[in-house]
mmCIF file of C-alpha atoms in Angstrom:
data_model
loop_
_atom_site.group_PDB
_atom_site.id
_atom_site.type_symbol
_atom_site.label_atom_id
_atom_site.label_comp_id
_atom_site.label_asym_id
_atom_site.label_seq_id
_atom_site.Cartn_x
_atom_site.Cartn_y
_atom_site.Cartn_z
ATOM 1 C CA UNK W 13 0.000 0.000 0.000
ATOM 2 C CA UNK W 14 0.964 3.643 0.111
ATOM 3 C CA UNK W 15 3.616 4.466 2.634
ATOM 4 C CA UNK W 16 5.673 7.251 4.111
ATOM 5 C CA UNK W 17 9.316 6.632 4.911
ATOM 6 C CA UNK W 18 12.379 8.410 6.203
ATOM 7 C CA UNK W 19 15.945 8.532 4.889
ATOM 8 C CA UNK W 20 17.871 8.758 8.163
ATOM 9 C CA UNK W 21 17.026 6.810 11.305
ATOM 10 C CA UNK W 22 19.323 8.841 13.606
ATOM 11 C CA UNK W 23 20.573 12.401 13.335
ATOM 12 C CA UNK W 24 23.225 13.798 15.683
ATOM 13 C CA UNK W 25 23.491 17.567 15.738
ATOM 14 C CA UNK W 26 25.523 20.049 17.718
ATOM 15 C CA UNK W 27 23.549 22.374 19.962
ATOM 16 C CA UNK W 28 22.969 25.636 18.139
ATOM 17 C CA UNK W 29 23.283 24.120 14.673
ATOM 18 C CA UNK W 30 20.374 23.673 12.288
ATOM 19 C CA UNK W 31 18.769 20.237 11.865
ATOM 20 C CA UNK W 32 17.227 18.863 8.716
ATOM 21 C CA UNK W 33 15.018 15.794 8.856
ATOM 22 C CA UNK W 34 13.944 14.221 5.593
ATOM 23 C CA UNK W 35 10.942 12.163 4.594
ATOM 24 C CA UNK W 36 9.885 10.480 1.365
ATOM 25 C CA UNK W 37 6.267 9.758 0.603
ATOM 26 C CA UNK W 38 4.642 7.720 -2.114
ATOM 27 C CA UNK W 39 0.987 8.791 -2.213
ATOM 28 C CA UNK W 40 0.758 11.711 -4.612
ATOM 29 C CA UNK W 41 -2.931 12.099 -3.686
ATOM 30 C CA UNK W 42 -2.246 13.051 -0.069
ATOM 31 C CA UNK W 43 -3.925 16.311 0.928
ATOM 32 C CA UNK W 44 -1.573 17.411 3.654
ATOM 33 C CA UNK W 45 1.495 16.459 5.651
ATOM 34 C CA UNK W 46 2.248 16.775 9.334
ATOM 35 C CA UNK W 47 5.405 16.599 11.406
ATOM 36 C CA UNK W 48 5.183 15.192 14.919
ATOM 37 C CA UNK W 49 7.699 15.130 17.745
ATOM 38 C CA UNK W 50 7.713 12.277 20.229
ATOM 39 C CA UNK W 51 9.686 12.447 23.445
ATOM 40 C CA UNK W 52 10.525 9.306 25.338
ATOM 41 C CA UNK W 53 7.499 7.823 27.080
ATOM 42 C CA UNK W 54 5.056 10.327 25.620
ATOM 43 C CA UNK W 55 2.571 10.503 22.810
ATOM 44 C CA UNK W 56 3.370 12.326 19.543
ATOM 45 C CA UNK W 57 3.053 16.096 19.658
ATOM 46 C CA UNK W 58 2.122 18.237 16.662
ATOM 47 C CA UNK W 59 4.872 20.477 15.295
ATOM 48 C CA UNK W 60 3.744 21.844 11.969
ATOM 49 C CA UNK W 61 1.639 20.919 8.964
ATOM 50 C CA UNK W 62 1.518 21.836 5.304
ATOM 51 C CA UNK W 63 -1.131 21.481 2.630
ATOM 52 C CA UNK W 64 -0.313 19.755 -0.628
ATOM 53 C CA UNK W 65 -0.816 23.027 -2.551
ATOM 54 C CA UNK W 66 2.020 24.718 -0.639
ATOM 55 C CA UNK W 67 5.767 24.232 -0.866
ATOM 56 C CA UNK W 68 6.925 25.946 2.308
ATOM 57 C CA UNK W 69 5.560 26.826 5.688
ATOM 58 C CA UNK W 70 7.304 28.369 8.668
ATOM 59 C CA UNK W 71 6.636 28.136 12.359
ATOM 60 C CA UNK W 72 8.580 29.032 15.450
ATOM 61 C CA UNK W 73 12.140 27.816 14.720
ATOM 62 C CA UNK W 74 10.790 25.221 12.288
ATOM 63 C CA UNK W 75 10.251 25.200 8.551
ATOM 64 C CA UNK W 76 8.622 22.485 6.502
ATOM 65 C CA UNK W 77 9.432 22.145 2.814
ATOM 66 C CA UNK W 78 7.374 20.105 0.389
ATOM 67 C CA UNK W 79 8.671 19.027 -3.005
ATOM 68 C CA UNK W 80 5.852 17.284 -4.818
ATOM 69 C CA UNK W 81 7.947 16.651 -7.909
ATOM 70 C CA UNK W 82 10.150 14.187 -6.047
ATOM 71 C CA UNK W 83 7.647 13.423 -3.267
ATOM 72 C CA UNK W 84 9.919 14.706 -0.553
ATOM 73 C CA UNK W 85 9.191 16.454 2.717
ATOM 74 C CA UNK W 86 11.678 17.984 5.119
ATOM 75 C CA UNK W 87 11.633 19.580 8.536
ATOM 76 C CA UNK W 88 14.244 22.177 9.366
ATOM 77 C CA UNK W 89 14.867 23.108 12.981
ATOM 78 C CA UNK W 90 16.837 26.293 13.507
ATOM 79 C CA UNK W 91 19.324 26.663 16.367
ATOM 80 C CA UNK W 92 18.705 23.162 17.692
ATOM 81 C CA UNK W 93 18.367 22.969 21.455
ATOM 82 C CA UNK W 94 18.694 20.059 23.919
ATOM 83 C CA UNK W 95 14.909 20.054 24.257
ATOM 84 C CA UNK W 96 14.677 19.183 20.560
ATOM 85 C CA UNK W 97 16.103 15.718 21.240
ATOM 86 C CA UNK W 98 13.277 13.351 20.335
ATOM 87 C CA UNK W 99 11.957 11.117 17.575
ATOM 88 C CA UNK W 100 10.378 12.978 14.694
ATOM 89 C CA UNK W 101 7.690 11.473 12.481
ATOM 90 C CA UNK W 102 6.279 12.690 9.232
ATOM 91 C CA UNK W 103 2.740 11.714 8.346
ATOM 92 C CA UNK W 104 0.583 12.177 5.304
ATOM 93 C CA UNK W 105 -3.121 12.862 5.513
ATOM 94 C CA UNK W 106 -5.894 11.851 3.189
ATOM 95 C CA UNK W 107 -9.650 11.430 3.057
ATOM 96 C CA UNK W 108 -11.310 10.758 6.401
ATOM 97 C CA UNK W 109 -8.367 12.372 8.152
ATOM 98 C CA UNK W 110 -6.462 9.111 8.261
ATOM 99 C CA UNK W 111 -2.782 9.630 8.758
ATOM 100 C CA UNK W 112 -0.049 7.326 7.496
ATOM 101 C CA UNK W 113 3.080 7.645 9.604
ATOM 102 C CA UNK W 114 6.676 7.151 8.612
ATOM 103 C CA UNK W 115 9.151 5.135 10.667
ATOM 104 C CA UNK W 116 10.661 8.059 12.586
ATOM 105 C CA UNK W 117 14.048 9.770 12.880
ATOM 106 C CA UNK W 118 15.795 10.117 16.210
ATOM 107 C CA UNK W 119 17.459 13.496 16.748
ATOM 108 C CA UNK W 120 20.245 13.630 19.329
ATOM 109 C CA UNK W 121 21.464 17.079 20.317
ATOM 110 C CA UNK W 122 25.064 17.178 21.533
ATOM 111 C CA UNK W 123 25.996 19.917 24.030
ATOM 112 C CA UNK U 21 -9.278 20.730 29.051
ATOM 113 C CA UNK U 22 -7.637 17.440 29.962
ATOM 114 C CA UNK U 23 -7.277 16.627 26.252
ATOM 115 C CA UNK U 24 -7.000 12.917 25.477
ATOM 116 C CA UNK U 25 -6.721 10.620 28.469
ATOM 117 C CA UNK U 26 -5.931 6.919 28.429
ATOM 118 C CA UNK U 27 -6.126 4.248 31.099
ATOM 119 C CA UNK U 28 -4.353 2.213 32.222
ATOM 120 C CA UNK U 29 -0.798 3.476 31.720
ATOM 121 C CA UNK U 30 0.697 0.002 31.978
ATOM 122 C CA UNK U 31 -0.698 -3.502 31.857
ATOM 123 C CA UNK U 32 0.646 -7.035 31.757
ATOM 124 C CA UNK U 33 -1.625 -9.699 30.328
ATOM 125 C CA UNK U 34 -1.277 -13.437 30.056
ATOM 126 C CA UNK U 35 -1.818 -15.069 26.689
ATOM 127 C CA UNK U 36 -5.523 -15.586 26.074
ATOM 128 C CA UNK U 37 -6.709 -12.916 28.511
ATOM 129 C CA UNK U 38 -8.897 -10.016 27.445
ATOM 130 C CA UNK U 39 -8.904 -6.353 28.359
ATOM 131 C CA UNK U 40 -10.263 -2.967 27.369
ATOM 132 C CA UNK U 41 -8.076 0.081 26.874
ATOM 133 C CA UNK U 42 -9.980 3.219 27.726
ATOM 134 C CA UNK U 43 -9.752 6.506 25.822
ATOM 135 C CA UNK U 44 -11.627 9.726 26.545
ATOM 136 C CA UNK U 45 -11.384 13.184 25.016
ATOM 137 C CA UNK U 46 -13.033 16.373 26.248
ATOM 138 C CA UNK U 47 -12.490 18.519 23.150
ATOM 139 C CA UNK U 48 -15.717 17.500 21.387
ATOM 140 C CA UNK U 49 -13.755 16.083 18.469
ATOM 141 C CA UNK U 50 -15.634 13.924 16.002
ATOM 142 C CA UNK U 51 -12.633 11.918 14.826
ATOM 143 C CA UNK U 52 -10.906 9.415 17.091
ATOM 144 C CA UNK U 53 -8.184 6.873 16.406
ATOM 145 C CA UNK U 54 -6.307 3.967 17.921
ATOM 146 C CA UNK U 55 -2.688 3.310 16.979
ATOM 147 C CA UNK U 56 -0.108 0.834 18.096
ATOM 148 C CA UNK U 57 3.595 1.579 18.172
ATOM 149 C CA UNK U 58 6.109 -1.233 18.290
ATOM 150 C CA UNK U 59 9.636 -0.511 19.615
ATOM 151 C CA UNK U 60 11.611 1.763 17.297
ATOM 152 C CA UNK U 61 8.775 1.925 14.800
ATOM 153 C CA UNK U 62 6.166 4.360 13.612
ATOM 154 C CA UNK U 63 2.477 4.296 14.442
ATOM 155 C CA UNK U 64 0.080 1.913 12.757
ATOM 156 C CA UNK U 65 -3.641 2.631 12.652
ATOM 157 C CA UNK U 66 -5.797 -0.053 14.251
ATOM 158 C CA UNK U 67 -9.292 1.463 14.114
ATOM 159 C CA UNK U 68 -10.786 4.888 13.728
ATOM 160 C CA UNK U 69 -14.130 6.603 14.126
ATOM 161 C CA UNK U 70 -15.591 9.626 12.371
ATOM 162 C CA UNK U 71 -18.344 10.091 14.915
ATOM 163 C CA UNK U 72 -20.506 8.390 17.509
ATOM 164 C CA UNK U 73 -21.837 5.093 16.211
ATOM 165 C CA UNK U 74 -19.388 4.922 13.287
ATOM 166 C CA UNK U 75 -16.160 2.928 13.303
ATOM 167 C CA UNK U 76 -13.893 1.554 10.612
ATOM 168 C CA UNK U 77 -10.821 -0.627 10.308
ATOM 169 C CA UNK U 78 -7.365 0.762 9.896
ATOM 170 C CA UNK U 79 -4.187 -0.947 8.774
ATOM 171 C CA UNK U 80 -3.902 -3.585 11.557
ATOM 172 C CA UNK U 81 -7.389 -4.364 12.999
ATOM 173 C CA UNK U 82 -7.043 -8.111 13.571
ATOM 174 C CA UNK U 83 -7.372 -9.109 17.216
ATOM 175 C CA UNK U 84 -9.044 -5.841 18.225
ATOM 176 C CA UNK U 85 -12.516 -4.389 18.459
ATOM 177 C CA UNK U 86 -13.818 -0.896 19.123
ATOM 178 C CA UNK U 87 -17.066 0.876 19.879
ATOM 179 C CA UNK U 88 -18.071 4.531 19.835
ATOM 180 C CA UNK U 89 -21.278 5.042 21.770
ATOM 181 C CA UNK U 90 -20.480 8.653 22.695
ATOM 182 C CA UNK U 91 -18.403 11.462 21.186
ATOM 183 C CA UNK U 92 -16.073 11.402 24.187
ATOM 184 C CA UNK U 93 -15.212 7.706 24.542
ATOM 185 C CA UNK U 94 -13.511 5.277 22.181
ATOM 186 C CA UNK U 95 -12.514 2.062 23.999
ATOM 187 C CA UNK U 96 -10.305 -0.561 22.363
ATOM 188 C CA UNK U 97 -10.994 -4.202 23.206
ATOM 189 C CA UNK U 98 -8.403 -6.953 23.007
ATOM 190 C CA UNK U 99 -9.831 -10.464 22.939
ATOM 191 C CA UNK U 100 -7.552 -13.477 23.447
ATOM 192 C CA UNK U 101 -4.342 -11.498 23.913
ATOM 193 C CA UNK U 102 -1.283 -12.724 22.006
ATOM 194 C CA UNK U 103 2.431 -11.868 22.417
ATOM 195 C CA UNK U 104 2.283 -10.090 19.046
ATOM 196 C CA UNK U 105 0.015 -7.516 20.693
ATOM 197 C CA UNK U 106 2.786 -6.381 23.016
ATOM 198 C CA UNK U 107 3.095 -2.727 22.095
ATOM 199 C CA UNK U 108 2.382 0.823 23.152
ATOM 200 C CA UNK U 109 -1.145 1.896 22.277
ATOM 201 C CA UNK U 110 -2.010 5.497 21.548
ATOM 202 C CA UNK U 111 -5.429 7.024 21.259
ATOM 203 C CA UNK U 112 -5.872 10.274 19.335
ATOM 204 C CA UNK U 113 -8.642 12.673 18.413
ATOM 205 C CA UNK U 114 -9.022 15.328 15.753
ATOM 206 C CA UNK U 115 -11.462 18.110 14.847
ATOM 207 C CA UNK U 116 -10.782 18.025 11.093
ATOM 208 C CA UNK U 117 -10.993 21.674 10.147
ATOM 209 C CA UNK U 118 -10.911 22.745 6.498
ATOM 210 C CA UNK U 119 -10.063 19.230 5.417
ATOM 211 C CA UNK U 120 -6.891 19.089 7.470
ATOM 212 C CA UNK U 121 -6.724 17.811 10.990
ATOM 213 C CA UNK U 122 -4.044 17.853 13.623
ATOM 214 C CA UNK U 123 -4.401 14.778 15.761
ATOM 215 C CA UNK U 124 -4.086 15.138 19.526
ATOM 216 C CA UNK U 125 -2.551 12.125 21.199
ATOM 217 C CA UNK U 126 -2.989 10.631 24.633
ATOM 218 C CA UNK U 127 -0.004 9.532 26.771
ATOM 219 C CA UNK U 128 -0.255 5.899 25.704
ATOM 220 C CA UNK U 129 -0.829 2.512 27.307
ATOM 221 C CA UNK U 130 2.142 0.146 27.464
ATOM 222 C CA UNK U 131 0.880 -3.419 27.126
ATOM 223 C CA UNK U 132 2.919 -6.566 27.592
ATOM 224 C CA UNK U 133 1.490 -9.986 26.773
ATOM 225 C CA UNK U 134 3.414 -12.936 28.231
#
């Protein structure tokens, strides 16, 4: 079936540097995409979303880029902080608000 | 608002036992979902509901049942527990605004079947 996947399972980044987390998706009919952050022992927490008719959206310290030509999604975190250490999931949304989640990327912030 | 609450937080079951995982949301969301998350993996949709009285299967429904008698509650039933059902279970709800819906997740229930 359709699926969402990630390129890198673990990303180590120096505190203060920018982080880029990548995600490939296969369903060109998806209406929107969402990035979630999951800290250890907790449920996923919404970070930012983007509609399929957009190619960029910015939030507080985060930017999501969508390239529909190559079916690629990325999350950029500016000035990464220790509190950003977590697992990040991309998900694609379709009819009925069903989300298909990718496998996750672990971000480790080094002091 | 308490958001999405789940009980219990932890549970150990023996093979063949049954249990119900409880999920309640106080945000008046129509959409509710149950996911399971295996270690180091993403979330897989078990069942979902678009409103009271309406439920539908997700990607991995076998071995589970749900009901949605009220907007607030969406319990997940495990019958004849198997070791393959050892996982962390997350309940979520969503308002679905303008065709796009952020899902709000509960804290999860960690289930071990031995």
